Short mmCIF file of C-alpha atoms in Angstrom, two decimals:
data_model
loop_
_atom_site.label_atom_id
_atom_site.label_comp_id
_atom_site.label_asym_id
_atom_site.label_seq_id
_atom_site.Cartn_x
_atom_site.Cartn_y
_atom_site.Cartn_z
CA MET A 1 104.43 77.53 101.54
CA ASP A 2 108.20 77.65 101.06
CA GLY A 3 109.76 80.46 102.74
CA PRO A 4 111.53 83.16 101.27
CA ARG A 5 115.35 83.07 100.42
CA CYS A 6 117.60 84.38 102.76
CA PHE A 7 119.56 87.48 101.66
CA ALA A 8 122.84 87.21 103.59
CA ALA A 9 124.79 88.62 100.43
CA HIS A 10 123.13 92.14 101.44
CA SER A 11 123.84 91.91 105.04
CA THR A 12 126.57 94.40 105.06
CA ARG A 13 124.22 97.28 106.17
CA PRO A 14 124.68 98.18 110.09
CA PRO A 15 121.85 97.03 112.61
CA TYR A 16 118.66 98.56 111.99
CA GLY A 17 118.49 100.57 115.37
CA ALA A 18 121.90 102.10 114.13
CA VAL A 19 120.66 103.70 110.95
CA MET A 20 117.57 105.28 112.29
CA ASP A 21 119.24 108.89 112.64
CA ASP A 22 121.40 108.78 109.75
CA SER A 23 121.02 108.21 106.16
CA TYR A 24 123.53 105.42 105.39
CA ASN A 25 121.18 102.73 104.58
CA LEU A 26 119.37 104.83 102.01
CA ASP A 27 122.77 106.31 100.66
CA THR A 28 123.97 102.62 100.35
CA VAL A 29 120.98 101.23 98.50
CA ALA A 30 120.90 104.49 96.37
CA ARG A 31 124.62 103.75 95.21
CA GLU A 32 123.99 100.16 94.66
CA LEU A 33 121.32 100.98 92.37
CA ASN A 34 122.97 103.63 90.45
CA ASN A 35 126.32 101.43 90.18
CA GLN A 36 124.16 98.49 88.71
CA GLU A 37 121.95 101.31 86.31
CA ALA A 38 125.47 102.32 85.00
CA SER A 39 126.90 98.91 84.66
CA GLY A 40 123.74 97.40 83.20
CA ALA A 41 123.90 94.53 85.94
CA ASP A 42 120.52 92.55 86.79
CA ASP A 43 119.08 93.86 89.90
CA ALA A 44 116.37 91.44 90.24
CA GLY A 45 118.10 89.57 93.02
CA LEU A 46 117.32 92.72 95.40
CA THR A 47 113.66 92.45 94.94
CA ASP A 48 113.48 88.70 95.21
CA ARG A 49 111.66 88.62 98.61
CA LEU A 50 109.29 91.29 97.72
CA ASP A 51 108.51 89.56 94.33
CA HIS A 52 108.07 86.30 96.62
CA TRP A 53 105.32 87.93 98.55
CA LEU A 54 103.68 89.92 95.63
CA ALA A 55 103.26 86.57 93.98
CA ALA A 56 101.30 85.07 96.82
CA LEU A 57 99.39 88.60 96.70
CA VAL A 58 98.43 87.93 93.09
CA ASN A 59 98.01 84.35 93.23
CA ARG A 60 95.59 84.52 95.84
CA HIS A 61 93.41 87.27 94.35
CA GLY A 62 94.50 89.82 97.11
CA SER A 63 94.39 93.82 96.80
CA ASP A 64 97.13 94.79 99.07
CA LEU A 65 100.24 93.44 100.57
CA LEU A 66 101.28 94.77 104.25
CA LEU A 67 104.35 94.73 105.78
CA VAL A 68 104.52 96.03 109.26
CA GLU A 69 107.32 95.21 111.82
CA GLY A 70 106.31 92.89 114.57
CA ALA A 71 103.87 91.18 112.44
CA PRO A 72 104.14 88.50 109.64
CA PRO A 73 103.67 89.61 105.96
CA CYS A 74 99.54 89.86 105.42
CA ILE A 75 97.51 90.10 102.21
CA ARG A 76 94.10 91.82 102.05
CA VAL A 77 91.65 89.42 100.24
CA ASP A 78 88.03 90.54 99.80
CA GLY A 79 88.53 93.32 102.71
CA GLU A 80 90.05 90.39 105.11
CA VAL A 81 93.55 90.68 106.18
CA ARG A 82 95.42 87.41 106.07
CA LYS A 83 98.71 86.14 106.97
CA ILE A 84 100.92 84.67 104.44
CA GLU A 85 103.81 83.46 106.51
CA ALA A 86 104.35 82.91 110.06
CA GLY A 87 107.67 84.60 110.68
CA VAL A 88 107.26 88.18 111.88
CA LEU A 89 109.15 90.95 110.04
CA ASP A 90 111.29 93.90 111.54
CA GLY A 91 112.16 97.22 109.86
CA ALA A 92 115.52 96.55 108.43
CA GLU A 93 114.18 93.50 106.35
CA ILE A 94 111.35 95.75 105.13
CA GLU A 95 113.64 98.34 103.93
CA ALA A 96 116.12 95.79 102.48
CA SER A 97 113.00 94.19 100.18
CA VAL A 98 111.33 97.36 99.32
CA LEU A 99 113.81 100.04 98.77
CA PRO A 100 115.06 98.34 95.72
CA ALA A 101 111.91 98.51 94.03
CA LEU A 102 111.45 102.17 94.29
CA SER A 103 111.99 104.83 91.68
CA ALA A 104 114.91 107.13 92.15
CA HIS A 105 112.51 110.01 93.03
CA ALA A 106 110.89 108.01 95.57
CA LEU A 107 113.95 107.03 97.15
CA ARG A 108 115.00 110.48 97.33
CA ARG A 109 111.78 111.41 99.00
CA PHE A 110 111.73 108.57 101.29
CA ARG A 111 115.30 109.90 102.54
CA GLU A 112 113.97 113.55 102.96
CA ALA A 113 110.54 112.78 104.18
CA ALA A 114 110.13 109.44 105.65
CA ILE A 115 107.34 108.51 103.20
CA ALA A 116 107.23 107.75 99.40
CA ASP A 117 104.77 106.37 96.68
CA SER A 118 106.30 104.47 93.88
CA SER A 119 104.94 102.06 91.24
CA TYR A 120 106.60 98.73 90.46
CA ARG A 121 106.37 96.51 87.38
CA LEU A 122 106.88 92.77 88.11
CA GLN A 123 107.18 90.66 84.61
CA GLY A 124 104.32 87.98 84.41
CA LEU A 125 102.47 89.69 87.55
CA GLY A 126 101.51 93.16 86.67
CA ARG A 127 102.03 96.64 88.40
CA PHE A 128 101.89 97.46 92.12
CA ARG A 129 101.80 100.85 93.73
CA ILE A 130 103.98 100.93 96.98
CA ASN A 131 103.64 103.07 100.00
CA LEU A 132 106.83 102.87 101.84
CA HIS A 133 106.34 104.79 105.21
CA ARG A 134 107.54 104.67 108.91
CA GLU A 135 105.43 104.16 112.00
CA ARG A 136 107.14 104.29 115.54
CA SER A 137 110.11 105.01 113.73
CA ARG A 138 110.47 101.96 111.85
CA ALA A 139 109.88 101.21 108.27
CA ALA A 140 106.45 99.59 106.92
CA ALA A 141 104.86 99.33 103.70
CA ALA A 142 101.52 99.01 102.05
CA ILE A 143 101.65 97.63 98.37
CA ARG A 144 98.29 97.74 96.14
CA ALA A 145 98.18 95.48 93.26
CA LEU A 146 96.74 97.41 90.12
CA PRO A 147 94.58 95.63 87.54
CA SER A 148 95.95 95.04 84.02
CA ARG A 149 92.99 96.54 82.23
CA VAL A 150 90.76 99.25 82.81
CA PRO A 151 87.46 97.88 83.62
CA SER A 152 84.32 98.77 82.12
CA LEU A 153 81.42 100.65 84.18
CA ARG A 154 79.20 97.61 83.47
CA GLU A 155 81.84 95.29 85.35
CA LEU A 156 81.93 97.55 88.70
CA HIS A 157 78.22 96.75 89.28
CA LEU A 158 77.28 100.47 89.89
CA PRO A 159 73.97 102.04 89.24
CA PRO A 160 73.73 102.53 85.62
CA THR A 161 73.03 106.12 85.74
CA VAL A 162 76.92 106.57 87.11
CA GLU A 163 77.49 106.67 83.29
CA ASN A 164 76.20 110.12 83.23
CA LEU A 165 79.40 111.24 84.57
CA ALA A 166 81.01 110.27 81.18
CA ARG A 167 78.76 112.66 79.51
CA VAL A 168 79.33 115.71 81.51
CA PRO A 169 80.59 118.44 79.14
CA ARG A 170 82.44 120.73 81.36
CA GLY A 171 83.02 121.52 85.33
CA LEU A 172 84.46 119.58 88.10
CA VAL A 173 83.45 116.04 88.79
CA LEU A 174 84.24 114.65 92.13
CA LEU A 175 84.75 111.12 93.37
CA GLY A 176 84.51 110.70 96.99
CA GLY A 177 85.27 107.58 99.21
CA ALA A 178 87.49 106.14 101.79
CA ALA A 179 90.61 104.45 100.86
CA GLY A 180 90.30 101.25 99.16
CA SER A 181 86.66 101.99 98.16
CA GLY A 182 87.19 101.96 94.39
CA LYS A 183 86.67 105.38 93.61
CA SER A 184 90.02 105.23 91.49
CA THR A 185 88.62 102.57 89.44
CA THR A 186 85.41 104.18 88.78
CA MET A 187 87.40 107.19 87.88
CA ALA A 188 89.31 105.36 85.44
CA ALA A 189 86.17 103.28 84.03
CA LEU A 190 84.75 106.67 83.44
CA ILE A 191 87.90 107.97 81.33
CA ASN A 192 87.71 104.59 79.71
CA GLU A 193 84.07 104.95 78.75
CA ILE A 194 85.21 108.52 77.17
CA ASN A 195 88.04 107.34 75.54
CA HIS A 196 86.09 104.49 73.26
CA ARG A 197 83.40 107.12 72.67
CA GLU A 198 84.96 110.40 71.85
CA ALA A 199 87.89 111.90 70.02
CA ARG A 200 89.33 114.21 72.95
CA HIS A 201 92.69 115.43 74.53
CA ILE A 202 92.91 113.97 77.91
CA VAL A 203 95.66 114.81 80.50
CA ILE A 204 95.80 112.32 83.67
CA ILE A 205 98.04 113.33 86.47
CA GLU A 206 98.68 110.71 89.30
CA ASP A 207 101.31 109.55 92.12
CA PRO A 208 101.77 107.00 90.85
CA ILE A 209 99.90 105.95 87.67
CA GLU A 210 97.44 103.32 88.57
CA TYR A 211 95.82 102.25 85.32
CA GLU A 212 97.33 102.20 81.92
CA HIS A 213 95.03 103.51 79.40
CA GLN A 214 95.45 103.15 75.66
CA HIS A 215 94.82 105.34 72.85
CA VAL A 216 91.36 104.43 71.24
CA ARG A 217 89.73 107.44 70.15
CA SER A 218 90.83 109.90 72.49
CA VAL A 219 94.52 111.04 72.78
CA ILE A 220 95.88 110.31 76.40
CA GLU A 221 98.68 111.60 78.40
CA GLN A 222 99.68 110.14 81.48
CA VAL A 223 101.75 112.23 83.91
CA GLU A 224 103.36 110.53 86.98
CA ILE A 225 104.45 112.82 89.85
CA GLY A 226 108.24 112.25 90.63
CA THR A 227 108.75 110.92 87.30
CA ASP A 228 107.25 113.42 84.69
CA ALA A 229 106.64 116.26 87.13
CA PRO A 230 107.81 117.44 90.65
CA ASP A 231 104.28 117.92 92.14
CA PHE A 232 100.59 117.94 91.47
CA PRO A 233 100.41 122.09 91.26
CA THR A 234 103.08 121.93 88.60
CA ALA A 235 101.50 119.09 86.77
CA LEU A 236 98.39 120.70 86.62
CA ARG A 237 99.55 124.19 85.67
CA ALA A 238 101.54 122.57 82.78
CA ALA A 239 98.36 120.44 81.67
CA LEU A 240 96.59 123.70 81.08
CA ARG A 241 99.05 124.62 78.74
CA GLN A 242 98.56 121.42 76.75
CA ALA A 243 95.24 122.15 74.94
CA PRO A 244 93.57 119.40 77.12
CA ASP A 245 89.80 118.74 76.96
CA ILE A 246 89.57 116.66 80.07
CA ILE A 247 91.94 116.76 82.97
CA VAL A 248 92.24 113.87 85.55
CA VAL A 249 93.71 114.65 88.79
CA GLY A 250 94.28 111.55 90.78
CA GLU A 251 93.78 112.99 94.20
CA MET A 252 93.36 116.51 95.41
CA ARG A 253 95.87 116.73 98.46
CA ASP A 254 96.81 120.56 98.92
CA PRO A 255 94.94 123.65 98.48
CA GLU A 256 96.76 124.91 95.78
CA THR A 257 95.97 121.63 93.67
CA MET A 258 92.31 122.08 94.47
CA ARG A 259 92.45 126.02 93.53
CA ILE A 260 93.62 125.30 89.98
CA ALA A 261 91.55 122.12 89.56
CA VAL A 262 88.51 124.58 90.48
CA ALA A 263 89.70 127.33 88.11
CA ALA A 264 90.28 124.87 85.34
CA ALA A 265 86.60 123.56 85.46
CA GLU A 266 85.56 127.31 85.92
CA THR A 267 87.27 128.05 82.29
CA GLY A 268 85.41 125.29 80.47
CA HIS A 269 87.49 122.31 81.04
CA LEU A 270 86.19 118.79 82.30
CA VAL A 271 88.04 118.08 85.40
CA PHE A 272 87.90 114.69 87.37
CA SER A 273 89.37 114.28 90.99
CA THR A 274 88.75 112.39 93.87
CA LEU A 275 88.86 112.81 97.48
CA HIS A 276 89.02 110.73 100.97
CA THR A 277 85.41 111.34 101.78
CA VAL A 278 82.32 109.66 102.79
CA ASP A 279 79.11 111.60 101.34
CA VAL A 280 78.23 114.47 99.14
CA ALA A 281 78.60 117.26 101.77
CA SER A 282 81.97 116.16 103.34
CA THR A 283 83.25 115.71 99.66
CA ILE A 284 82.36 119.46 99.17
CA SER A 285 83.34 120.82 102.54
CA ARG A 286 86.76 118.91 102.52
CA ILE A 287 87.75 121.48 99.67
CA SER A 288 86.66 124.63 101.15
CA ASP A 289 87.95 123.52 104.60
CA SER A 290 91.18 123.32 103.20
CA PHE A 291 91.76 126.91 102.90
CA PRO A 292 92.60 129.67 105.24
CA LEU A 293 89.21 130.87 107.09
CA GLU A 294 89.39 134.04 104.88
CA ARG A 295 89.57 132.32 101.66
CA GLN A 296 86.59 129.97 102.38
CA ASN A 297 83.85 131.95 101.20
CA SER A 298 85.11 132.85 97.93
CA ILE A 299 86.44 129.07 97.45
CA ARG A 300 82.68 128.13 98.03
CA GLN A 301 81.77 130.84 95.39
CA GLU A 302 83.95 129.44 92.83
CA LEU A 303 83.09 125.65 93.83
CA ALA A 304 79.20 126.61 93.30
CA MET A 305 80.08 127.79 89.77
CA ALA A 306 82.38 124.97 88.85
CA LEU A 307 80.88 121.87 90.40
CA ALA A 308 78.99 119.61 87.76
CA ALA A 309 78.60 116.37 90.08
CA VAL A 310 79.65 114.46 93.28
CA HIS A 311 79.61 110.74 93.50
CA THR A 312 80.93 108.85 96.75
CA GLN A 313 80.85 105.12 97.17
CA ILE A 314 81.90 102.36 99.56
CA LEU A 315 82.49 98.59 99.31
CA LEU A 316 80.28 96.01 101.39
CA PRO A 317 80.68 92.07 101.46
CA ARG A 318 78.89 90.55 98.97
CA LYS A 319 76.84 87.25 99.73
CA GLY A 320 78.99 84.23 98.63
CA GLY A 321 82.20 86.15 98.61
CA GLY A 322 83.90 89.32 97.18
CA ARG A 323 82.69 92.84 97.74
CA ILE A 324 80.14 95.02 96.02
CA PRO A 325 79.81 98.59 95.81
CA ALA A 326 77.15 101.15 96.84
CA ALA A 327 77.13 104.61 95.78
CA GLU A 328 75.48 108.06 96.03
CA LEU A 329 75.30 110.61 92.79
CA LEU A 330 74.56 114.20 92.80
CA MET A 331 74.12 115.96 89.42
CA ILE A 332 74.47 119.81 90.62
CA GLY A 333 71.73 121.88 89.61
CA TYR A 334 70.54 125.51 90.80
CA GLY A 335 69.44 124.22 94.26
CA ALA A 336 72.83 122.49 95.14
CA ARG A 337 74.77 125.64 93.92
CA HIS A 338 72.80 128.03 95.96
CA HIS A 339 73.36 125.55 99.07
CA VAL A 340 77.20 125.63 98.34
CA ARG A 341 77.08 129.35 98.24
CA LYS A 342 75.57 129.73 101.65
CA ASN A 343 77.85 126.88 103.10
CA ALA A 344 74.24 125.11 103.94
CA LEU A 345 75.93 121.81 102.92
CA GLN A 346 73.69 119.75 105.07
CA HIS A 347 70.64 120.57 102.59
CA LEU A 348 72.64 118.93 99.64
CA HIS A 349 71.18 115.52 100.75
CA GLN A 350 67.62 116.74 100.37
CA GLU A 351 68.39 117.79 96.48
CA ILE A 352 68.94 114.25 95.40
CA PRO A 353 65.32 112.99 95.28
CA LEU A 354 64.77 116.41 93.61
CA THR A 355 66.74 116.03 90.72
CA LYS A 356 65.98 112.11 89.81
CA LYS A 357 65.53 113.31 86.26
CA LYS A 358 69.08 113.59 86.03
CA GLY A 359 70.22 110.17 87.30
CA THR A 360 70.85 111.24 90.97
CA PHE A 361 70.40 108.45 93.69
CA THR A 362 70.96 108.12 97.44
CA LEU A 363 73.24 105.63 99.05
CA GLU A 364 70.26 104.35 100.90
CA GLU A 365 68.42 103.35 97.50
CA THR A 366 71.54 101.68 96.42
CA LEU A 367 71.54 99.82 99.46
CA VAL A 368 67.87 98.86 99.14
CA GLN A 369 68.54 97.53 95.66
CA LEU A 370 71.28 95.18 96.91
CA ILE A 371 69.55 93.80 99.75
CA ARG A 372 66.38 93.00 97.51
CA SER A 373 68.50 91.47 94.89
CA GLY A 374 69.99 89.32 97.61
CA GLN A 375 73.66 90.48 97.23
CA ILE A 376 74.28 91.98 100.54
CA GLU A 377 73.09 91.45 104.27
CA ARG A 378 70.60 93.91 105.69
CA GLU A 379 73.04 94.05 108.83
CA ASP A 380 75.77 95.38 106.64
CA ALA A 381 73.67 97.81 104.96
CA LEU A 382 72.58 99.50 108.39
CA VAL A 383 76.22 99.69 109.42
CA CYS A 384 77.17 101.46 106.12
CA SER A 385 74.05 103.82 105.88
CA ILE A 386 74.69 107.39 106.57
CA HIS A 387 71.08 108.16 106.86
CA PRO A 388 69.95 104.92 108.74
CA ASP A 389 66.34 106.38 109.38
CA ASP A 390 66.18 106.74 105.63
CA LEU A 391 67.09 103.19 105.00
CA ASP A 392 64.85 101.95 107.34
CA ILE A 393 61.86 103.68 105.58
CA LEU A 394 62.95 102.69 102.21
CA LEU A 395 63.25 98.83 103.39
CA LYS A 396 59.62 99.06 104.84
CA SER A 397 58.32 101.06 101.86
CA SER A 398 59.95 98.27 99.78
CA SER A 399 58.50 95.49 101.87
CA ALA A 400 55.19 97.01 101.74
CA SER A 401 55.25 97.18 97.76
CA ALA A 402 56.27 93.80 97.50
CA SER A 403 53.72 92.02 99.65
CA ALA A 404 50.74 94.40 98.08
#
């Protein structure tokens, strides 16, 4: 692979170590961008090196570009991190490559908080989500490639009853999973399903916008934090005054956003959101535990009334390459609401077998199906299982049924 071009023309900045304690570097970049915007000059040259790496990411079907000082630029392909160049990076190179791609809001936020998210569109390659941050006082970046179209639920290879989430009339639908587990993609696919089936008004709030939805049967507004609204709570309050049928909150990061989302679901709206969690119980506890101790009981009472469903998922290596999701789904019924009120979340797992008629299923049941269909290795399933004893019982039962 040919190495990226050198940027001697932009070498007027002071050495990297000299700018760590002041805003000279960011101010310089901001002035350059503002001057070019005012003059209409082409600023493509400022992002040439970043564009070069992103082209490698897309051409090799990667999901993420990782830029960290002391390491070469790397991409993630099927969950595995791979180098795309031999030379190592330093923080100044990372800043010089990524800062020009940030929006004006993200640039200001990085200057104030040393961390920022932004979307970036590259003609001919697609859209990307940039997270620029610092580690050990040095610049680093993680950049996610965003698909050009919204996938269908069938394309995601999830259990078919996940589609039930697109038919929930009202309430709070939570999707949990680790970063990179595909929960945002699943949520986008659910909204796409509604969009093609129903005439609704949908307001989507994200930081930044990941999937771009078209108006099909529904009217869809997409609000980007930093560009269209200053923060999630402000955008969510405004959405409630916009006569929405469905509100989508990209991620619930703070108690105020959680409080408004729960209240919106209680008052008859259908609200979708995601959390970084691993199972049904931790997804619910993440919300209540985010509040001060004296507020947690009242939040649990509100959650018990507002919750409609909790879906969590993981991604596992697929035999033959790629990755495939395994998921867990609980459609909330009377028993689950009682456990939430009483903070007996350890019993929620037992509610899943009791609500099979609503389409619920455990992670272990999904894993067994994937093993039996030859799509994943048994060892990978055992590592990822939350209840390995349940998985072992299901596998033995499955083997006995197959041999009978």
